[in-house]
Coordinates of C-alpha atoms and ligand atoms in Angstrom, one line a residue:
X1 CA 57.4 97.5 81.7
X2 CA 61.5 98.3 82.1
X3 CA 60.8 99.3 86.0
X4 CA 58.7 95.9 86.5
X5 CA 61.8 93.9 84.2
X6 CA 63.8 95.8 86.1
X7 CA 63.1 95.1 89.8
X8 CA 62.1 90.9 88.9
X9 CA 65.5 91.5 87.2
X10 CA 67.3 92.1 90.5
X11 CA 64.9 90.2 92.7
X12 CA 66.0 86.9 90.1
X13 CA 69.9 87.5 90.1
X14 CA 69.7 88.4 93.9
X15 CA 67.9 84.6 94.9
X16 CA 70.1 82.9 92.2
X17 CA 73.1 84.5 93.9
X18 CA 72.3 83.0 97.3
X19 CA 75.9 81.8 97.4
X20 CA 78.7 85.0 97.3
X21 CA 79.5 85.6 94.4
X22 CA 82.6 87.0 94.8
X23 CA 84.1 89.7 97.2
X24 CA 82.3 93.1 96.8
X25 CA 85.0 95.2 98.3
X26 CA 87.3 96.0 95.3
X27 CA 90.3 95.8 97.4
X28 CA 89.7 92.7 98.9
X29 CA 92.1 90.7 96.9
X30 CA 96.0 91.6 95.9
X31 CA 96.0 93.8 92.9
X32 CA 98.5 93.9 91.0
X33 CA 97.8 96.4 88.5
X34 CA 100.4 97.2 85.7
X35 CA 99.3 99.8 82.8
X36 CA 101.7 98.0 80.6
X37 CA 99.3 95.0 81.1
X38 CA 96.0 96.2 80.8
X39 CA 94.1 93.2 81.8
X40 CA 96.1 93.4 85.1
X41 CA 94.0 96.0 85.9
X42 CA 90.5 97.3 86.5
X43 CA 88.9 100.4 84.9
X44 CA 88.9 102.3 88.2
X45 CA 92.4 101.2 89.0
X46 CA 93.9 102.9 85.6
X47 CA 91.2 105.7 85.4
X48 CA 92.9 106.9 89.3
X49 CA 96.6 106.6 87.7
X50 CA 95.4 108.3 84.6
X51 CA 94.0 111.3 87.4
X52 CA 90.4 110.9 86.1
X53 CA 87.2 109.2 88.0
X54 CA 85.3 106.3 85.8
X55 CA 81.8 106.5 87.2
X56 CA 78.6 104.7 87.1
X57 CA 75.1 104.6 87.9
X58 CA 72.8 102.3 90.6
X59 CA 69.6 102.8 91.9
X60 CA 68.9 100.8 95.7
X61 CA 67.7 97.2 94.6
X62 CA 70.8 97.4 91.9
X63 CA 73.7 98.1 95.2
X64 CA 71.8 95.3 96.7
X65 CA 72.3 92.7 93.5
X66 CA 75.4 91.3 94.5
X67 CA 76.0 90.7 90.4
X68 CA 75.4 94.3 90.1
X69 CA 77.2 95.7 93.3
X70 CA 80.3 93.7 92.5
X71 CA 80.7 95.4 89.2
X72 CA 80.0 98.1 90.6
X73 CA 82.6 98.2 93.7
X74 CA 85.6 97.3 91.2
X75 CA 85.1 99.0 88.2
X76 CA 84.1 102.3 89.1
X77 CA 85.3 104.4 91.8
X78 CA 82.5 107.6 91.0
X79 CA 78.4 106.6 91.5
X80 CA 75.5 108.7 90.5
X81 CA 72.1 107.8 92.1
X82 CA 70.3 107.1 88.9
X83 CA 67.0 108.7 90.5
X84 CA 67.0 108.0 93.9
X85 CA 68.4 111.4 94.9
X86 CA 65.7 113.6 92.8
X87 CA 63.5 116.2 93.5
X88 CA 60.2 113.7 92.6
X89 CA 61.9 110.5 94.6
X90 CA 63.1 112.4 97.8
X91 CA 60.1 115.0 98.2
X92 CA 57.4 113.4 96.3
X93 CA 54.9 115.7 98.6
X94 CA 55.5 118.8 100.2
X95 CA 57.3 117.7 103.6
X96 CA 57.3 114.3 102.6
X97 CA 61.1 113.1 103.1
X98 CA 61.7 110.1 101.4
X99 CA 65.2 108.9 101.7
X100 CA 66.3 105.2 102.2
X101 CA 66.9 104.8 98.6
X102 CA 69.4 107.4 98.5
X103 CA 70.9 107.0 101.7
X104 CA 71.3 103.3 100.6
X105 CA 73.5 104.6 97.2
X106 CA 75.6 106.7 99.2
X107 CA 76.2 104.2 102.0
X108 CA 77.4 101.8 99.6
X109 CA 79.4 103.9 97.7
X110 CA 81.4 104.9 101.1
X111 CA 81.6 100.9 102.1
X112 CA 83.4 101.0 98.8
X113 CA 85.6 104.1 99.0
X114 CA 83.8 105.5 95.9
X115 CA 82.8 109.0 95.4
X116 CA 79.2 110.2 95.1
X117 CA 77.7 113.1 92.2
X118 CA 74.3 114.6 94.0
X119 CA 72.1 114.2 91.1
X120 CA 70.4 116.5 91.4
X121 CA 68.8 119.4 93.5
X122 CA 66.9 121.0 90.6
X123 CA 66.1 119.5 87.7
X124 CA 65.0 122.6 85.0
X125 CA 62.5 120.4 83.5
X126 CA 58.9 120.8 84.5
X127 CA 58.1 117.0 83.2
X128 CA 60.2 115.8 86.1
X129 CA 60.3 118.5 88.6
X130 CA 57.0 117.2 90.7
X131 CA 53.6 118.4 90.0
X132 CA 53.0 120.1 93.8
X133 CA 56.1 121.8 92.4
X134 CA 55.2 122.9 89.2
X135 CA 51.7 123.9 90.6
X136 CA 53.1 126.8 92.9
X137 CA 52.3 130.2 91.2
X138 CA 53.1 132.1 94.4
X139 CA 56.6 133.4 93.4
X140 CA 57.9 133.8 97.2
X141 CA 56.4 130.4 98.2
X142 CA 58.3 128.8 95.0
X143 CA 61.6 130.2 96.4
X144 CA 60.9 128.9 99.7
X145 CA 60.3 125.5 98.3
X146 CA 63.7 125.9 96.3
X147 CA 65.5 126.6 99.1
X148 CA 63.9 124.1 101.1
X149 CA 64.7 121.1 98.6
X150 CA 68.4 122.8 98.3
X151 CA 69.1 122.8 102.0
X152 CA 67.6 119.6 103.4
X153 CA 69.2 117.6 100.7
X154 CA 72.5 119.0 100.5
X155 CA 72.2 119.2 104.7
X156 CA 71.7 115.3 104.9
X157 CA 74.7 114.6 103.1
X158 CA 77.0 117.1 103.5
X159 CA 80.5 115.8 104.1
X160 CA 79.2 112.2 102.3
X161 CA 78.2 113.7 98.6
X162 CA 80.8 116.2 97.4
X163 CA 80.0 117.3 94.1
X164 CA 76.5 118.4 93.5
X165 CA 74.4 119.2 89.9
X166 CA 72.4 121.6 91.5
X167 CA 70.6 122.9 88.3
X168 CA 70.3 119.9 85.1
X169 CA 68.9 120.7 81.9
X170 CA 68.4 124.9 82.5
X171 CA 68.6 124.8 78.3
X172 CA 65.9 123.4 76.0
X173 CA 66.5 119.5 75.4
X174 CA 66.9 119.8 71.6
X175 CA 67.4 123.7 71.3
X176 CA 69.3 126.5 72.6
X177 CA 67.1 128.6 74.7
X178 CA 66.1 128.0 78.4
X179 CA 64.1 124.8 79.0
X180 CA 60.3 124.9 80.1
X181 CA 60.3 125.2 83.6
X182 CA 58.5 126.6 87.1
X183 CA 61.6 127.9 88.4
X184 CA 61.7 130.7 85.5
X185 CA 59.4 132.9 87.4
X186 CA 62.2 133.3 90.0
X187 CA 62.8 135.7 87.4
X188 CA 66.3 135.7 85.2
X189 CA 69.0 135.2 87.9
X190 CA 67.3 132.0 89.3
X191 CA 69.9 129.8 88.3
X192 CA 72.7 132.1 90.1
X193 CA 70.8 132.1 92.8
X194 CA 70.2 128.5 93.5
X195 CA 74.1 128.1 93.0
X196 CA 74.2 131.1 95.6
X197 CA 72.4 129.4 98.1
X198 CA 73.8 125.8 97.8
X199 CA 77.0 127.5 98.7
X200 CA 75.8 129.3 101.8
X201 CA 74.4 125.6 102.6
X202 CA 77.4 123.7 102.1
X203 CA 80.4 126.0 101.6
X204 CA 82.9 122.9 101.0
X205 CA 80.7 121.4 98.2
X206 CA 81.9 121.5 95.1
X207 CA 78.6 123.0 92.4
X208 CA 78.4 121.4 89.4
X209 CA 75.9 122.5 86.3
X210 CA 74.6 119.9 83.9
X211 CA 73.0 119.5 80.2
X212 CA 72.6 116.9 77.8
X213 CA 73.1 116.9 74.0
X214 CA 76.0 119.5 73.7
X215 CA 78.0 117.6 72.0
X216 CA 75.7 116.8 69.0
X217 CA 72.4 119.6 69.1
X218 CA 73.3 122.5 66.4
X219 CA 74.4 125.6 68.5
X220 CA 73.7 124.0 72.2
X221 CA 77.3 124.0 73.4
X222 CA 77.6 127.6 72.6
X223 CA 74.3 128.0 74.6
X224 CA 75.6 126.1 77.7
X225 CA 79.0 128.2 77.7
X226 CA 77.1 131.1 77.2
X227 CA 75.2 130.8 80.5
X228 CA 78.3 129.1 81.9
X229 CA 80.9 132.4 80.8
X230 CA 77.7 134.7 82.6
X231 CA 77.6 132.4 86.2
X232 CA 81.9 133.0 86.3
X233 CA 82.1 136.4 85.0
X234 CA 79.4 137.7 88.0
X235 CA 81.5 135.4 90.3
X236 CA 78.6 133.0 91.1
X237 CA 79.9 129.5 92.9
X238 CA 80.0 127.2 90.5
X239 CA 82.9 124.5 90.1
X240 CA 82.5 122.5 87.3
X241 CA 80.2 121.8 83.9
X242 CA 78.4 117.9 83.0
X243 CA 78.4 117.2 79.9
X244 CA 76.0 114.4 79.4
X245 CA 77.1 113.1 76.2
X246 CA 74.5 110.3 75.6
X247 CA 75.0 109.5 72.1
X248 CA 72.7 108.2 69.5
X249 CA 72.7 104.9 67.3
X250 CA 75.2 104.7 64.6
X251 CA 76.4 108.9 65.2
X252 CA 80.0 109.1 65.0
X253 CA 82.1 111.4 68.0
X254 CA 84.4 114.2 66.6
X255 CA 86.9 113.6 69.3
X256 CA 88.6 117.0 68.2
X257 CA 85.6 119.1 68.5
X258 CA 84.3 117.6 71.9
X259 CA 88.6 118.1 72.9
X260 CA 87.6 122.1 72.0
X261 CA 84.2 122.2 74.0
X262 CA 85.6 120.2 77.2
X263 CA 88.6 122.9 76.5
X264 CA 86.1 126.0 76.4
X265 CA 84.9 125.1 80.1
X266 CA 88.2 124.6 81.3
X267 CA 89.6 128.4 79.7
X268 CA 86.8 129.2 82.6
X269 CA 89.0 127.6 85.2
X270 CA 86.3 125.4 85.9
X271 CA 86.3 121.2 86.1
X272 CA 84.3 119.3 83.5
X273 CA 82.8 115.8 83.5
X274 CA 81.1 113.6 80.9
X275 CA 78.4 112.2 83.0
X276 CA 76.0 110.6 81.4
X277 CA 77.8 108.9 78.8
X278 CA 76.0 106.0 76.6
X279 CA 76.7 104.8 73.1
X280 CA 72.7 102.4 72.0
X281 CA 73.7 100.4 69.0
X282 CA 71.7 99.3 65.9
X283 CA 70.5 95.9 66.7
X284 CA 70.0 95.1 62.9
X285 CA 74.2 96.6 62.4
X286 CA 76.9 93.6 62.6
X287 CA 79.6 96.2 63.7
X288 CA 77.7 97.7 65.8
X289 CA 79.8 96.2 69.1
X290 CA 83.1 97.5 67.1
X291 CA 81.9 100.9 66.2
X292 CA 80.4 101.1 69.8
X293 CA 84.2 100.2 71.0
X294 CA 85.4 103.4 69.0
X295 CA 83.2 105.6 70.0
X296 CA 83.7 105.1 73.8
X297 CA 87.2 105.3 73.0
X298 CA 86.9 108.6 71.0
X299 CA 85.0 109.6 74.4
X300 CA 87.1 108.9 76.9
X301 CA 90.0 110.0 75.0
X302 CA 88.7 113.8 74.4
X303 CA 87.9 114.0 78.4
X304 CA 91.8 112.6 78.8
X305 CA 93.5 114.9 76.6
X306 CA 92.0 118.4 78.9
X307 CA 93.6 118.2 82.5
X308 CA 90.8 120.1 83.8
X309 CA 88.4 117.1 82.6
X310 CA 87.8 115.0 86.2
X311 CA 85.3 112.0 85.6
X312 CA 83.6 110.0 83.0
X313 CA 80.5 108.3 84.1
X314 CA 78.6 105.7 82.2
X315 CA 74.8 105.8 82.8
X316 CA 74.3 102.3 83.8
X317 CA 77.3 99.9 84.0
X318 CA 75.1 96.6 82.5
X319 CA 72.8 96.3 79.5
X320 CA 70.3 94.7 81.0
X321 CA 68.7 98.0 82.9
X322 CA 69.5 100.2 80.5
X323 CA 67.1 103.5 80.6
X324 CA 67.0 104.0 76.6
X325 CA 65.3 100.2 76.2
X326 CA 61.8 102.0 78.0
X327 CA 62.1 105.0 75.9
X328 CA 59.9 103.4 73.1
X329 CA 61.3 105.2 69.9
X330 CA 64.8 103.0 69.8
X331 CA 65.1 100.0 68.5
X332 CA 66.0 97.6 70.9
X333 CA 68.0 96.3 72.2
X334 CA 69.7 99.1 72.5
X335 CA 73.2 97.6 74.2
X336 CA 74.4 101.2 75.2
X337 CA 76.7 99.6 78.3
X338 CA 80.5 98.5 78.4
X339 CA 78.7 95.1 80.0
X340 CA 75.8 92.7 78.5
X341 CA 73.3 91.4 80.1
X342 CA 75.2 88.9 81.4
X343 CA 78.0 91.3 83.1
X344 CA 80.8 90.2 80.2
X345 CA 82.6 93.0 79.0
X346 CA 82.1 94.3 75.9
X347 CA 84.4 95.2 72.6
X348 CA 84.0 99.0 74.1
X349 CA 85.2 97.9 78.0
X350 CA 88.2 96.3 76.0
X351 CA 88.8 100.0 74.2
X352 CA 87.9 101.9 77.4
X353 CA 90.5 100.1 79.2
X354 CA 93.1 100.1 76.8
X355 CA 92.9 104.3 76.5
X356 CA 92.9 104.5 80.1
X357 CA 96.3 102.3 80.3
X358 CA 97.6 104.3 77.6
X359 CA 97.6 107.3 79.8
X360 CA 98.2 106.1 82.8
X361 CA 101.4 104.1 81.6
X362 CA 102.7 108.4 80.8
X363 CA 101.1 109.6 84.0
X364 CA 103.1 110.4 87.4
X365 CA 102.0 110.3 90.7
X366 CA 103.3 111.3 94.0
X367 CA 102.0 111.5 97.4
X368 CA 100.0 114.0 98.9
X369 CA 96.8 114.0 100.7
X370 CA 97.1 110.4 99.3
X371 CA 98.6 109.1 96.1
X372 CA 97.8 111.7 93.3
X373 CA 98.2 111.0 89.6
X374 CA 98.2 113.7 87.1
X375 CA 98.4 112.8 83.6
X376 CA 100.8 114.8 80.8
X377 CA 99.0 116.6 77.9
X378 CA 97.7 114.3 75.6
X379 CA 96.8 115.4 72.0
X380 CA 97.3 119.1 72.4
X381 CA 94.7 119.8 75.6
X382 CA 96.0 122.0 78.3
Ligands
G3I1 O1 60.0 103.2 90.0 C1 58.8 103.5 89.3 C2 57.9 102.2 89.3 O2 57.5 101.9 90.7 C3 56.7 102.4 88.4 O3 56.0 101.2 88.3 C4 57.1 102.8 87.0 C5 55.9 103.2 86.2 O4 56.4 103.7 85.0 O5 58.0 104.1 87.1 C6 59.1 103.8 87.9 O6 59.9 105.0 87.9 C7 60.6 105.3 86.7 C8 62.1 105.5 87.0 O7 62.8 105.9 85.9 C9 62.7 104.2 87.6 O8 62.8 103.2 86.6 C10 60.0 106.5 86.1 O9 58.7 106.3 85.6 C11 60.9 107.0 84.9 O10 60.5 108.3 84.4 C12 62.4 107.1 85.4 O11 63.1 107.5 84.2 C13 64.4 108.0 84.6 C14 64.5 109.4 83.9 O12 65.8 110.0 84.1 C15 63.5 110.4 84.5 O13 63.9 110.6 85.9 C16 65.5 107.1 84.0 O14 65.5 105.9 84.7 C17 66.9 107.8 84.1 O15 67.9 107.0 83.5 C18 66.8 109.2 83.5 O16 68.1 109.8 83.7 C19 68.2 111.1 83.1 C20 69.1 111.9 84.1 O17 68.6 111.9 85.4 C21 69.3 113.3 83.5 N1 69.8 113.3 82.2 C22 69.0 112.5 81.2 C23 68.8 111.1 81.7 C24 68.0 110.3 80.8 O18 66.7 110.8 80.7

């Protein structure tokens, strides 16, 4: 039902926009962006003087809405194919290649000077690793397949996608042990090894591991840092730790204890990212657009106050195409977004922006390869 709303959706706004609806390139028009004036200034404009990247998601037919690419283009200068770059959509049979969707993402995000997350080579979940995959019992063969996914993905867009999750999800969604999936017959070092061999594909991308619900299932952060201390300490490539961080209705952030777990990946020397961030509301909760607006902030500000914390990424940018609407146990709607369906901003843009300003109104920049900003410590981070 959402995937058939979704695409009429598009195919709607995309005839009723006949006419331009405004110019997609972001710097297309003067910008004169002061922190001290927040308003002056787009999300991706203060997120780059606070030294972070504000990302979102698209999938192809959303880059081709001009509603959506517009948003898109001058909000947010990180983009994460929502599933156009997975293991299922780019390989659905074996030697199948399937990549316009992707290539369409990652062609849009370079005509708008915005930076791509490769999500993602492996996906530790049998339920969306595809079932030609999951069906391999040969344990040589299953390597080969690996390796072939790895390398022909990475291959295509080396010097165009730079940071890659090349395992999501290796932990149990709601536990602490390693998730179901195919690719534990590799035997115990088969995450190490993927990250092994994406590097010896791509030695300038940057390896990124990913894993929802840290930040709220008992005991999962210490799993995921566990795994994480074990990849560093055996000196396996690996640059930087997701955090997903999509909430749940009406929870309440300890911006102090996510601080401390951002923190503990950083002590590795590694980069973090939230990158799946989403706050559904209560439809039946009048404050629910308020309490939304504190959480984001609560967020953003823990990923601020560690240096070694890069990107936030919101899964979706606009309401309307929300993934958690089509899950069928929230009540919806579930208005996760910083815009409604409509593309207004939201109580949470408004706080979103304003902690970004904050930061970026303390921040310095100089010139380097480009215009660098690097923000002080804020609220005791390092
Ligand atoms: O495109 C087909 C459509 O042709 C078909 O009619 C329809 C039938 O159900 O399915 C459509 O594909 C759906 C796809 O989203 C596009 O809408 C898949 O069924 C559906 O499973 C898929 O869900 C995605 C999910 O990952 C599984 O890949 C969600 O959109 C996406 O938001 C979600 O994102 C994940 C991250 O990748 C990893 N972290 C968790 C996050 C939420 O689950």
């Amino acid at each position: 039902m959402r995937a058939a709303s979704r695409v009429l959706g598009l195919a709607c706004c995309a005839l009723l926009a006949a006419t331009p609806v405004g110019t997609l390139d972001s710097t297309a028009r003067p910008r004169s962006c002061r922190p001290s004036v927040p308003e002056s200034c787009t999300l991706r404009e203060l997120a780059s003087l606070a030294g972070i990247r504000f990302g979102s998601t698209a999938e192809q037919a959303e880059v081709a809405d001009p509603q959506y690419a517009s948003t898109l283009a001058r909000e947010f200068s990180s983009l994460t194919p929502e599933n156009a770059m997975k293991w299922y959509s780019v390989q659905p049979a074996p030697g199948h290649w399937s990549f316009a969707q992707s290539d369409a993402i990652v062609d849009f995000a370079q005509a708008h000077s915005m930076e791509v997350r490769g999500h993602t080579l492996v996906w530790a979940q049998d339920r969306y690793t595809p079932s030609w995959v999951t069906a391999i019992s040969d344990t040589q063969a299953l390597r080969t397949a690996v390796a072939v996914q790895i390398a022909t993905v990475m291959t295509r867009y080396a010097g165009r996608v730079h940071r890659w999750d090349v395992v999501n999800e290796p932990l149990d969604t709601l536990g602490t042990g390693p998730s179901r999936n195919v690719f534990r017959t590799l035997g115990p070092d088969w995450i190490a090894d993927a990250f092994r061999f994406a590097h010896a594909v791509d030695p300038a991308a940057q390896l990124w591991i990913n894993e929802y619900g840290t930040d709220w299932v008992p005991g999962k952060h210490d799993a995921y840092l566990a795994l994480v201390r074990d990849l560093v300490t055996r000196g396996v490539p690996i640059h930087g730790v997701g955090l997903q961080v999509h909430r749940l209705p009406g929870q309440v952030a300890d911006g102090a204890a996510l601080r401390a777990q951002i923190q503990d990946f950083a002590d590795l020397g590694l980069e973090v990212a939230v990158t799946e961030l989403d706050v559904p509301t209560l439809p039946s909760d009048p404050n629910a657009l308020t309490e939304q607006a504190t959480e984001y902030e609560t967020i953003v500000r823990a990923c601020l106050s560690v240096r070694a914390c890069r990107e936030v990424t919101t899964w979706g940018l606009t309401d309307r195409y929300t993934w958690l609407d089509s899950l069928g146990y929230l009540e919806v709607p579930t208005r996760p977004l910083l815009f409604d369906d409509d593309y207004r901003r939201k109580p949470a843009y408004d706080s979103v922006r304003a902690v970004l300003a904050e930061v970026a109104s303390t921040a310095h920049c100089h010139r380097g390869h480009g215009i660098r900003c690097h923000r002080h410590r804020t609220g005791g981070g390092t």
